[in-house]
Amino acid sequence: MNLIRQNIVVVLLSLVALPASIGQTSAQPLQATDPVDASRAKDGGFTDQMLYQYLISEIAGQRGRSGLALRGMLDLAQRTRDPRLARRAVEIAFQARQTDAALEATTLWLEFEPESSVARQALTAITSNQGSLEATKLNLVRLLAQPKRTAGVLMQLSALLSRFPDKLAVAATVRELAIPHLKLPEAHFAIAQASMLAKDSEAALAAVNGAERQRPGWTQAAILKSQILRDTSDENAGGFLKEFLAAYPAAADVRVTYARFLASQKGYLQAREEFRIAMKSKPEDAEIPYAIGLLSQQVEDYADAESQFKRVIDLKPRDASPVFFNLGTIAEAKKQTAEAIDWYAKVRGGDYFVTAQLKIASILAKRDGMLSGRKFLQDAQAAQSDSPETRIQLILAEAQLLRDAKAFNEAFDALSAAILKNPDTADLFYDRAMVAEKIEKFDVLESDLRKVIELKPDHAQAYNALGYTLAERNKRLDEAYDLIKKALSLSPEDAYIQDSLGWVQFRIGRVDEALATLKKAYQTRRDPEIAAHLGEVLWAKGEQAEALKLWQTALLENPDNDLLKTVIGKFKP
């Protein structure tokens, strides 16, 4: 089996392992090993002739006549617009090692099911084996020459070329491919999308306006235009979406986009109302009540949040774990601890599993004592003997439980015992270093962080933590500066690393640089520790009133922060 066929087989067989979103897909997978029975076919809109064509194609494939099988399946997919059939055509194409046909079938699949992560992975597997951008372009020219496929392929151009890192070259290629088809609004859309990805907002806006002129009220173009506008001005993007909805109030997908925009601007109540309007048009879309539930939870309208999350469950999402988790947090906020435990216990796997287990342990520790909480997590660890990664995460959760209770010595001992059994696990060393700082075991802290860097040379937080610790203790400041600069090179947008840089700059006497760095960090994230450092630098610059104002504002936002209280007490007892 050659490499490209191996890639697609891995992608298609991994369907069951992919993380599922809250919402449901538009169609269930159509398995080659599970022939479509007549009743299922009729439910899906199949005629007897279509069912016959499907069966003939499958039989042809089983007898080695892959060309006939592929032509039949592709024709059937095009006529029914069923993503399951397009996917089956992809499988047949790869079994026959027909890469060009696989590309054609995958573009069809994405046309029918644009959000399919599996189709996108299949596309990556195909284009990764097509060589240069020029070689891929030649295949796309052939696809675009098929009149029935032109519009659909144009809409997929950016996805088809996404693996190429030179986005300016990709944008130029897309423009070249689209120019012969400028009578189609999809051609303007393709140019706009590629230009946006190449950071050419002016060209992107001009192209998407062309698409709008040819197809007024086009939902996809409106959403793309809002994305382009957001690159230059949130205000312009919001204004455009509002105007579009005034002209086309039934555009539910645009309304969802507007609601998400409002939520990003912290307009939670207005966003919630926009989602409610959208839900009237899309009552079966589980994503919408889930979003409403999150917004209601944000504004502490727990009754509505609970109602919306339960609505999501009634819609039978593929993965209900996030919903169960949020219902648990609502019950916990309402002091209904038994109900909270029941909801958290329903989270069976995925990204929320370990956090849900920690939530249950925290409730048990508060209610029945720390031993009860720890035993719960230790039992969970024992149950994960076949999943070492999850077991490690549960060990870290146990340490976090102890840290939250300020039982730092016990947390240190628990992590040390885990390290003896897992001597090459960077996360265990990193967490033990954080605990070691609390109990002033600075030699362990340094050796553990250096071990993390040895195991994971790109671990930005390890460089940052070691550099910040040295700066905080006023030791080896040149080394501290180098470590933090290394961390920043690995994660340049991290406000906490920017804070560390500002602090070490202050320690070595570069006060003006420190002030600029810390202001940037605080603009990125209004964190109390950053506020404490920024205020101290302001004080050193003689701006005591500004420092006090900053600290007092931060303390109002974080009334329980010990560092802020300590700093304020230090400078203004």
Coordinates of C-alpha atoms in Angstrom, one line a residue:
M1 CA 0.0 0.0 0.0
N2 CA 1.6 3.3 -1.0
L3 CA 1.9 6.3 1.3
I4 CA -1.1 8.3 0.0
R5 CA -3.4 5.3 0.2
Q6 CA -2.2 4.7 3.8
N7 CA -2.9 8.3 4.6
I8 CA -6.5 8.2 3.4
V9 CA -7.2 4.8 5.1
V10 CA -6.0 6.3 8.4
V11 CA -8.2 9.3 7.9
L12 CA -11.3 7.3 7.0
L13 CA -10.9 4.7 9.7
S14 CA -10.3 7.4 12.3
L15 CA -13.9 8.7 12.1
V16 CA -14.9 7.1 15.4
A17 CA -11.9 8.6 17.1
L18 CA -12.4 12.2 16.0
P19 CA -13.6 14.7 18.6
A20 CA -17.2 15.4 17.9
S21 CA -18.7 18.9 18.0
I22 CA -21.9 19.7 19.9
G23 CA -24.0 19.8 16.7
Q24 CA -24.9 16.9 14.5
T25 CA -23.6 16.3 11.0
S26 CA -26.0 16.6 8.1
A27 CA -25.7 12.9 7.3
Q28 CA -24.6 9.8 9.0
P29 CA -21.6 7.9 7.5
L30 CA -22.5 5.5 4.8
Q31 CA -20.3 2.4 5.3
A32 CA -19.2 0.3 2.4
T33 CA -19.5 -2.7 4.6
D34 CA -23.1 -1.9 5.5
P35 CA -25.1 -2.0 2.2
V36 CA -28.0 0.5 2.1
D37 CA -31.2 -1.3 2.6
A38 CA -34.3 -0.2 0.6
S39 CA -36.1 1.4 3.5
R40 CA -33.0 3.5 4.6
A41 CA -32.4 4.5 0.9
K42 CA -36.0 5.6 0.5
D43 CA -35.8 7.6 3.8
G44 CA -32.7 9.4 2.4
G45 CA -34.5 10.3 -0.8
F46 CA -33.2 7.4 -3.0
T47 CA -35.4 6.2 -5.9
D48 CA -35.3 2.5 -6.9
Q49 CA -33.1 3.5 -9.8
M50 CA -30.6 5.2 -7.5
L51 CA -30.5 2.2 -5.2
Y52 CA -29.9 0.0 -8.2
Q53 CA -27.1 2.3 -9.3
Y54 CA -25.6 2.2 -5.9
L55 CA -25.6 -1.6 -5.7
I56 CA -24.2 -1.9 -9.2
S57 CA -21.4 0.4 -8.3
E58 CA -20.6 -1.5 -5.1
I59 CA -20.6 -4.8 -7.0
A60 CA -18.4 -3.4 -9.7
G61 CA -15.9 -2.3 -7.0
Q62 CA -15.9 -5.7 -5.4
R63 CA -15.1 -7.3 -8.8
G64 CA -12.2 -5.0 -9.4
R65 CA -13.9 -2.8 -12.0
S66 CA -13.0 0.4 -10.1
G67 CA -13.6 2.7 -13.0
L68 CA -17.2 1.7 -13.4
A69 CA -17.7 1.8 -9.6
L70 CA -16.2 5.2 -9.3
R71 CA -18.2 6.7 -12.2
G72 CA -21.4 5.3 -10.8
M73 CA -20.8 6.5 -7.3
L74 CA -19.7 10.0 -8.3
D75 CA -22.7 10.4 -10.6
L76 CA -25.0 9.3 -7.8
A77 CA -23.3 11.6 -5.3
Q78 CA -23.8 14.6 -7.7
R79 CA -27.4 13.8 -8.3
T80 CA -28.4 13.2 -4.6
R81 CA -25.9 15.7 -3.1
D82 CA -25.4 13.1 -0.3
P83 CA -22.0 13.5 1.4
R84 CA -22.0 9.8 2.4
L85 CA -21.9 8.9 -1.3
A86 CA -19.2 11.4 -2.0
R87 CA -17.2 9.9 0.8
R88 CA -17.7 6.4 -0.6
A89 CA -16.4 7.7 -4.0
V90 CA -13.3 8.9 -2.2
E91 CA -12.7 5.4 -0.7
I92 CA -13.2 3.8 -4.1
A93 CA -10.8 6.2 -5.8
F94 CA -8.1 5.5 -3.2
Q95 CA -8.6 1.8 -3.4
A96 CA -8.0 2.2 -7.1
R97 CA -5.1 4.6 -6.5
Q98 CA -6.7 7.2 -8.7
T99 CA -5.5 10.4 -7.0
D100 CA -7.1 12.8 -9.5
A101 CA -10.5 11.1 -9.0
A102 CA -10.0 11.2 -5.3
L103 CA -9.4 14.9 -5.5
E104 CA -12.6 15.4 -7.5
A105 CA -14.6 13.2 -5.1
T106 CA -13.3 15.0 -2.0
T107 CA -14.1 18.5 -3.5
L108 CA -17.6 17.2 -4.0
W109 CA -17.8 15.8 -0.4
L110 CA -16.7 19.2 0.9
E111 CA -19.2 21.0 -1.3
F112 CA -22.0 19.0 0.3
E113 CA -20.5 18.9 3.9
P114 CA -18.2 22.0 4.2
E115 CA -17.7 21.5 8.0
S116 CA -16.6 17.9 7.7
S117 CA -13.2 17.5 9.5
V118 CA -12.7 14.1 8.0
A119 CA -13.2 15.4 4.4
R120 CA -10.6 18.1 5.2
Q121 CA -8.2 15.5 6.5
A122 CA -8.7 13.5 3.3
L123 CA -8.1 16.6 1.3
T124 CA -4.8 17.2 3.1
A125 CA -3.7 13.6 2.5
I126 CA -4.4 14.1 -1.3
T127 CA -2.8 17.5 -1.8
S128 CA 0.2 16.5 0.3
N129 CA 1.1 14.0 -2.4
Q130 CA 0.5 16.2 -5.4
G131 CA 3.8 17.9 -5.2
S132 CA 4.2 21.6 -6.1
L133 CA 1.7 24.4 -6.2
E134 CA 2.0 24.4 -10.0
A135 CA 1.2 20.6 -10.2
T136 CA -1.8 21.1 -8.0
K137 CA -3.0 24.0 -10.1
L138 CA -3.0 21.9 -13.3
N139 CA -5.3 19.4 -11.6
L140 CA -7.6 22.2 -10.5
V141 CA -7.8 23.6 -14.0
R142 CA -9.1 20.3 -15.2
L143 CA -11.7 20.2 -12.4
L144 CA -12.8 23.8 -13.1
A145 CA -13.3 22.9 -16.8
Q146 CA -16.3 20.7 -15.9
P147 CA -19.2 23.2 -16.0
K148 CA -21.3 21.3 -13.4
R149 CA -18.4 21.4 -11.0
T150 CA -16.9 24.8 -11.6
A151 CA -18.8 26.7 -8.9
G152 CA -18.3 24.0 -6.2
V153 CA -14.5 23.8 -7.0
L154 CA -14.1 27.6 -6.9
M155 CA -15.6 27.6 -3.4
Q156 CA -13.0 25.0 -2.2
L157 CA -9.9 26.6 -3.8
S158 CA -8.5 28.0 -0.5
A159 CA -9.1 24.7 1.3
L160 CA -7.5 22.7 -1.6
L161 CA -4.4 24.9 -1.5
S162 CA -4.2 25.4 2.3
R163 CA -1.2 23.2 2.8
F164 CA 1.1 25.6 0.8
P165 CA 2.7 28.0 3.3
D166 CA 3.2 30.9 0.8
K167 CA -0.2 32.6 1.0
L168 CA 0.7 35.3 -1.4
A169 CA 1.6 32.7 -4.0
V170 CA -1.7 30.8 -3.2
A171 CA -3.7 34.0 -3.7
A172 CA -2.0 34.7 -7.0
T173 CA -2.8 31.1 -8.1
V174 CA -6.4 31.4 -7.0
R175 CA -6.8 34.6 -8.9
E176 CA -5.3 33.0 -12.0
L177 CA -7.7 30.0 -11.7
A178 CA -10.7 32.2 -11.0
I179 CA -10.3 34.9 -13.7
P180 CA -11.7 32.7 -16.6
H181 CA -14.9 32.3 -14.5
L182 CA -15.6 35.8 -13.3
K183 CA -19.2 35.6 -14.5
L184 CA -19.7 33.4 -11.5
P185 CA -20.0 35.0 -8.0
E186 CA -18.0 32.0 -6.7
A187 CA -15.0 33.2 -8.6
H188 CA -15.0 36.6 -6.8
F189 CA -15.6 34.7 -3.5
A190 CA -12.5 32.5 -4.1
I191 CA -10.3 35.5 -4.8
A192 CA -11.6 37.3 -1.7
Q193 CA -11.0 34.3 0.5
A194 CA -7.5 33.7 -0.7
S195 CA -6.7 37.5 -0.5
M196 CA -7.9 37.6 3.1
L197 CA -5.7 34.6 4.0
A198 CA -2.8 36.5 2.3
K199 CA -3.5 39.5 4.6
D200 CA -4.5 41.7 1.6
S201 CA -7.6 43.2 3.0
E202 CA -8.0 45.7 0.2
A203 CA -8.1 43.1 -2.5
A204 CA -10.3 40.8 -0.4
L205 CA -12.9 43.5 0.1
A206 CA -12.9 44.5 -3.5
A207 CA -13.5 40.8 -4.5
V208 CA -16.2 40.1 -2.0
N209 CA -18.0 43.2 -3.0
G210 CA -18.0 41.8 -6.6
A211 CA -19.5 38.6 -5.3
E212 CA -22.2 40.6 -3.5
R213 CA -23.1 42.6 -6.6
Q214 CA -23.5 39.4 -8.6
R215 CA -25.5 37.6 -5.9
P216 CA -27.2 40.1 -3.5
G217 CA -28.0 38.7 -0.1
W218 CA -25.5 35.8 -0.5
T219 CA -25.0 34.4 3.1
Q220 CA -21.5 33.0 2.6
A221 CA -20.3 36.2 1.0
A222 CA -21.7 38.3 3.8
I223 CA -20.0 36.1 6.4
L224 CA -16.7 36.3 4.6
K225 CA -17.0 40.1 4.2
S226 CA -17.6 40.4 8.0
Q227 CA -14.4 38.4 8.6
I228 CA -12.4 40.7 6.2
L229 CA -13.8 43.8 7.9
R230 CA -12.8 42.5 11.3
D231 CA -9.2 42.4 10.2
T232 CA -9.4 46.2 9.9
S233 CA -12.2 47.3 12.3
D234 CA -14.6 45.5 14.7
E235 CA -16.9 48.5 14.4
N236 CA -17.1 48.2 10.6
A237 CA -17.7 44.5 10.8
G238 CA -20.5 44.8 13.4
G239 CA -22.1 47.7 11.4
F240 CA -22.1 45.7 8.2
L241 CA -23.7 42.6 9.8
K242 CA -26.4 44.7 11.4
E243 CA -27.2 46.4 8.1
F244 CA -27.2 43.1 6.2
L245 CA -29.7 41.5 8.7
A246 CA -31.9 44.6 8.4
A247 CA -32.1 43.9 4.7
Y248 CA -32.2 40.1 4.9
P249 CA -33.7 39.2 8.3
A250 CA -34.1 35.5 7.4
A251 CA -30.4 35.0 6.9
A252 CA -30.0 32.7 9.9
D253 CA -26.3 31.9 9.4
V254 CA -25.4 35.6 9.2
R255 CA -27.4 36.2 12.4
V256 CA -25.4 33.5 14.1
T257 CA -22.2 35.2 12.9
Y258 CA -23.5 38.5 14.3
A259 CA -24.4 36.9 17.6
R260 CA -20.9 35.4 17.9
F261 CA -19.5 38.8 17.1
L262 CA -21.5 40.5 19.8
A263 CA -20.4 37.8 22.3
S264 CA -16.8 38.5 21.4
Q265 CA -17.4 42.2 22.2
K266 CA -19.0 41.1 25.6
G267 CA -22.5 42.1 24.5
Y268 CA -23.8 39.0 26.1
L269 CA -27.5 39.9 26.4
Q270 CA -27.8 41.3 22.9
A271 CA -25.9 38.2 21.5
R272 CA -28.3 35.9 23.3
E273 CA -31.3 37.6 21.7
E274 CA -29.8 37.3 18.3
F275 CA -29.2 33.6 18.9
R276 CA -32.8 33.2 20.0
I277 CA -34.0 34.8 16.7
A278 CA -31.7 32.4 14.7
M279 CA -33.0 29.4 16.6
K280 CA -36.5 30.0 15.2
S281 CA -35.1 29.4 11.7
K282 CA -32.8 26.5 12.8
P283 CA -34.7 24.7 15.6
E284 CA -32.7 21.5 15.1
D285 CA -29.2 23.1 15.3
A286 CA -27.9 22.1 18.7
E287 CA -25.1 24.7 18.5
I288 CA -27.5 27.5 18.9
P289 CA -29.2 26.5 22.2
Y290 CA -25.7 25.6 23.5
A291 CA -24.5 29.1 22.7
I292 CA -27.5 30.6 24.4
G293 CA -26.9 28.4 27.4
L294 CA -23.3 29.6 27.7
L295 CA -24.3 33.2 27.4
S296 CA -27.1 32.8 30.1
Q297 CA -24.5 31.1 32.3
Q298 CA -22.2 34.0 31.8
V299 CA -24.8 36.5 33.0
E300 CA -25.8 34.1 35.8
D301 CA -29.3 33.4 34.4
Y302 CA -29.0 29.8 35.5
A303 CA -32.6 28.9 34.9
D304 CA -32.4 29.8 31.2
A305 CA -28.9 28.2 30.9
E306 CA -30.2 24.9 32.4
S307 CA -33.2 25.0 30.1
Q308 CA -31.1 25.6 27.0
F309 CA -28.5 22.9 27.8
K310 CA -31.3 20.4 28.4
R311 CA -32.7 21.4 25.0
V312 CA -29.3 20.5 23.5
I313 CA -29.5 17.0 25.1
D314 CA -33.0 16.5 23.6
L315 CA -31.5 17.2 20.2
K316 CA -29.1 14.2 20.8
P317 CA -25.7 15.7 20.0
R318 CA -22.9 13.4 19.1
D319 CA -20.9 14.5 22.2
A320 CA -23.0 15.6 25.1
S321 CA -20.0 15.9 27.5
P322 CA -19.6 19.7 27.3
V323 CA -23.4 20.0 28.0
F324 CA -23.2 17.7 31.1
F325 CA -20.2 19.5 32.4
N326 CA -21.9 22.9 32.1
L327 CA -25.1 21.5 33.8
G328 CA -22.8 20.4 36.6
T329 CA -21.3 23.9 37.0
I330 CA -24.8 25.4 37.1
A331 CA -25.9 22.9 39.8
E332 CA -22.7 23.7 41.7
A333 CA -23.4 27.4 41.5
K334 CA -26.9 26.8 42.9
K335 CA -25.3 24.8 45.8
Q336 CA -27.0 21.6 44.5
T337 CA -23.9 19.5 45.1
A338 CA -25.5 16.1 44.7
E339 CA -27.0 17.1 41.4
A340 CA -23.7 18.6 40.3
I341 CA -21.9 15.3 41.0
D342 CA -24.5 13.4 39.0
W343 CA -24.0 15.7 36.0
Y344 CA -20.2 15.6 36.2
A345 CA -20.4 11.8 36.4
K346 CA -22.1 11.7 33.0
V347 CA -18.9 13.1 31.4
R348 CA -17.4 9.8 30.2
G349 CA -14.4 11.0 28.1
G350 CA -12.9 13.7 25.9
D351 CA -11.5 17.0 26.9
Y352 CA -13.9 17.5 29.8
F353 CA -13.4 14.2 31.5
V354 CA -10.5 15.0 33.8
T355 CA -11.8 18.4 34.8
A356 CA -15.2 16.8 35.6
Q357 CA -13.4 14.2 37.8
L358 CA -11.6 17.1 39.6
K359 CA -14.9 18.9 40.1
I360 CA -16.4 15.8 41.8
A361 CA -13.3 15.3 43.9
S362 CA -13.4 19.0 45.0
I363 CA -17.1 18.6 46.1
L364 CA -16.3 15.4 48.0
A365 CA -13.3 17.0 49.7
K366 CA -15.3 20.0 50.9
R367 CA -18.2 17.8 52.0
D368 CA -16.5 14.7 53.4
G369 CA -12.9 15.7 53.8
M370 CA -9.7 15.7 51.7
L371 CA -9.2 11.9 52.0
S372 CA -12.5 11.4 50.3
G373 CA -11.7 13.6 47.4
R374 CA -8.2 12.1 47.0
K375 CA -9.6 8.5 47.1
F376 CA -12.1 9.4 44.4
L377 CA -9.3 10.6 42.1
Q378 CA -7.0 7.7 43.0
D379 CA -9.8 5.2 42.1
A380 CA -10.2 7.1 38.8
Q381 CA -6.5 6.7 38.2
A382 CA -6.7 3.0 38.8
A383 CA -9.6 2.7 36.4
Q384 CA -7.4 4.2 33.6
S385 CA -4.7 1.6 33.6
D386 CA -5.1 1.2 29.8
S387 CA -4.9 4.9 29.2
P388 CA -1.6 6.2 30.6
E389 CA -2.1 9.8 29.4
T390 CA -5.5 10.1 31.1
R391 CA -4.0 8.5 34.2
I392 CA -1.3 11.1 34.3
Q393 CA -3.8 13.9 33.9
L394 CA -5.8 12.5 36.9
I395 CA -2.6 12.5 39.0
L396 CA -2.1 16.1 38.1
A397 CA -5.8 16.7 39.1
E398 CA -5.1 15.1 42.5
A399 CA -2.1 17.5 42.9
Q400 CA -4.3 20.4 41.9
L401 CA -6.9 19.4 44.5
L402 CA -4.2 19.6 47.1
R403 CA -2.8 22.9 45.8
D404 CA -6.3 24.4 45.9
A405 CA -6.4 23.4 49.6
K406 CA -2.9 24.9 50.1
A407 CA -1.7 21.4 51.1
F408 CA 1.5 22.0 49.2
N409 CA 3.7 19.4 51.0
E410 CA 1.1 16.7 50.3
A411 CA 1.0 17.8 46.6
F412 CA 4.8 17.7 46.4
D413 CA 4.8 14.2 47.8
A414 CA 2.1 13.0 45.5
L415 CA 3.9 14.3 42.4
S416 CA 7.2 12.9 43.6
A417 CA 5.7 9.5 43.9
A418 CA 4.3 9.8 40.4
I419 CA 7.6 10.9 39.0
L420 CA 9.3 7.8 40.4
K421 CA 6.9 5.7 38.3
N422 CA 6.9 8.1 35.3
P423 CA 10.4 9.6 35.1
D424 CA 10.0 11.0 31.5
T425 CA 6.7 12.9 31.9
A426 CA 7.3 16.6 31.6
D427 CA 3.9 17.6 33.0
L428 CA 4.7 16.0 36.3
F429 CA 8.1 17.7 36.6
Y430 CA 6.5 21.1 35.7
D431 CA 3.7 20.8 38.3
R432 CA 6.1 19.7 41.0
A433 CA 8.3 22.7 40.2
M434 CA 5.2 25.0 40.7
V435 CA 4.6 23.3 44.1
A436 CA 8.3 23.4 45.0
E437 CA 8.1 27.2 44.7
K438 CA 5.3 27.4 47.2
I439 CA 7.4 25.5 49.8
E440 CA 10.6 27.2 48.9
K441 CA 12.4 24.2 47.5
F442 CA 14.1 26.3 44.9
D443 CA 16.8 23.7 44.1
V444 CA 14.0 21.3 43.2
L445 CA 12.2 23.9 41.2
E446 CA 15.2 24.7 39.1
S447 CA 16.2 21.1 38.5
D448 CA 12.6 20.1 37.6
L449 CA 12.2 23.0 35.1
R450 CA 15.5 22.1 33.5
K451 CA 14.3 18.6 33.2
V452 CA 11.1 19.8 31.5
I453 CA 13.2 21.8 29.0
E454 CA 15.3 18.7 28.4
L455 CA 12.2 16.6 27.7
K456 CA 10.4 19.4 25.8
P457 CA 12.8 21.9 24.3
D458 CA 9.8 24.0 23.1
H459 CA 8.1 24.3 26.4
A460 CA 7.7 28.0 26.6
Q461 CA 6.2 28.0 30.1
A462 CA 9.2 26.2 31.6
Y463 CA 11.7 28.8 30.3
N464 CA 9.4 31.5 31.6
A465 CA 8.9 30.0 35.0
L466 CA 12.6 29.5 35.5
G467 CA 13.5 33.0 34.3
Y468 CA 10.8 34.6 36.3
T469 CA 11.8 32.7 39.5
L470 CA 15.4 33.9 39.1
A471 CA 14.2 37.5 38.5
E472 CA 11.8 37.4 41.4
R473 CA 14.7 36.3 43.7
N474 CA 17.0 38.8 42.1
K475 CA 19.5 36.1 41.1
R476 CA 21.4 35.6 37.9
L477 CA 19.4 38.3 36.2
D478 CA 21.3 38.0 32.8
E479 CA 20.4 34.3 32.7
A480 CA 16.8 35.1 33.7
Y481 CA 16.5 37.6 30.9
D482 CA 17.8 35.1 28.3
L483 CA 15.4 32.4 29.6
I484 CA 12.4 34.7 29.3
K485 CA 13.4 36.0 25.9
K486 CA 13.6 32.3 24.8
A487 CA 10.1 31.8 26.2
L488 CA 8.8 34.8 24.3
S489 CA 10.3 33.6 21.1
L490 CA 8.3 30.4 21.5
S491 CA 5.1 32.2 22.5
P492 CA 5.3 35.8 21.5
E493 CA 1.6 36.7 22.3
D494 CA 1.6 35.3 25.8
A495 CA 0.8 38.1 28.2
Y496 CA 2.3 36.3 31.2
I497 CA 5.6 35.9 29.5
Q498 CA 5.5 39.6 28.5
D499 CA 4.9 40.3 32.2
S500 CA 8.0 38.2 33.1
L501 CA 10.0 40.2 30.6
G502 CA 8.9 43.5 32.0
W503 CA 9.7 42.3 35.5
V504 CA 13.2 41.2 34.6
Q505 CA 13.8 44.4 32.7
F506 CA 12.8 46.3 35.8
R507 CA 15.1 44.2 38.0
I508 CA 18.1 45.0 35.8
G509 CA 17.4 48.7 35.7
R510 CA 15.8 49.1 32.3
V511 CA 12.8 50.9 33.8
D512 CA 11.4 52.6 30.6
E513 CA 11.5 49.3 28.7
A514 CA 9.9 47.6 31.6
L515 CA 7.1 50.1 31.7
A516 CA 6.3 49.7 28.0
T517 CA 6.5 45.9 28.2
L518 CA 4.2 45.7 31.2
K519 CA 1.7 48.2 29.7
K520 CA 1.5 45.9 26.6
A521 CA 1.0 42.9 28.8
Y522 CA -1.8 44.5 30.8
Q523 CA -3.6 45.6 27.7
T524 CA -3.5 42.0 26.5
R525 CA -4.7 40.6 29.8
R526 CA -6.0 42.4 32.8
D527 CA -4.4 40.1 35.3
P528 CA -3.8 41.1 38.9
E529 CA -0.2 40.0 39.0
I530 CA 0.6 42.0 35.9
A531 CA -1.2 45.0 37.5
A532 CA 1.0 44.5 40.7
H533 CA 4.2 44.6 38.6
L534 CA 3.0 47.5 36.4
G535 CA 2.0 49.5 39.5
E536 CA 5.4 48.9 41.1
V537 CA 7.2 50.2 38.0
L538 CA 4.9 53.2 37.8
W539 CA 5.7 53.9 41.5
A540 CA 9.5 53.7 40.7
K541 CA 8.9 56.2 37.9
G542 CA 7.4 58.7 40.3
E543 CA 3.8 58.1 39.2
Q544 CA 2.5 57.1 42.6
A545 CA -1.1 58.3 42.0
E546 CA -1.3 56.3 38.8
A547 CA 0.1 53.3 40.5
L548 CA -2.5 53.5 43.3
K549 CA -5.3 54.0 40.9
L550 CA -4.2 50.9 38.9
W551 CA -3.9 48.7 42.1
Q552 CA -7.2 49.8 43.5
T553 CA -9.0 49.1 40.2
A554 CA -7.4 45.7 40.0
L555 CA -8.3 44.9 43.6
L556 CA -11.9 45.7 42.9
E557 CA -11.8 43.2 40.1
N558 CA -9.8 40.7 42.1
P559 CA -10.7 41.3 45.8
D560 CA -9.1 38.0 47.0
N561 CA -5.7 38.4 45.3
D562 CA -3.0 38.2 47.9
L563 CA -0.2 39.6 45.7
L564 CA -2.1 42.8 45.1
K565 CA -2.8 43.2 48.8
T566 CA 0.8 42.6 49.6
V567 CA 2.1 45.2 47.1
I568 CA -0.4 47.8 48.2
G569 CA 0.5 47.2 51.8
K570 CA 4.2 47.5 50.9
F571 CA 3.9 50.9 49.3
K572 CA 0.9 52.4 51.1
P573 CA 0.6 50.7 54.5

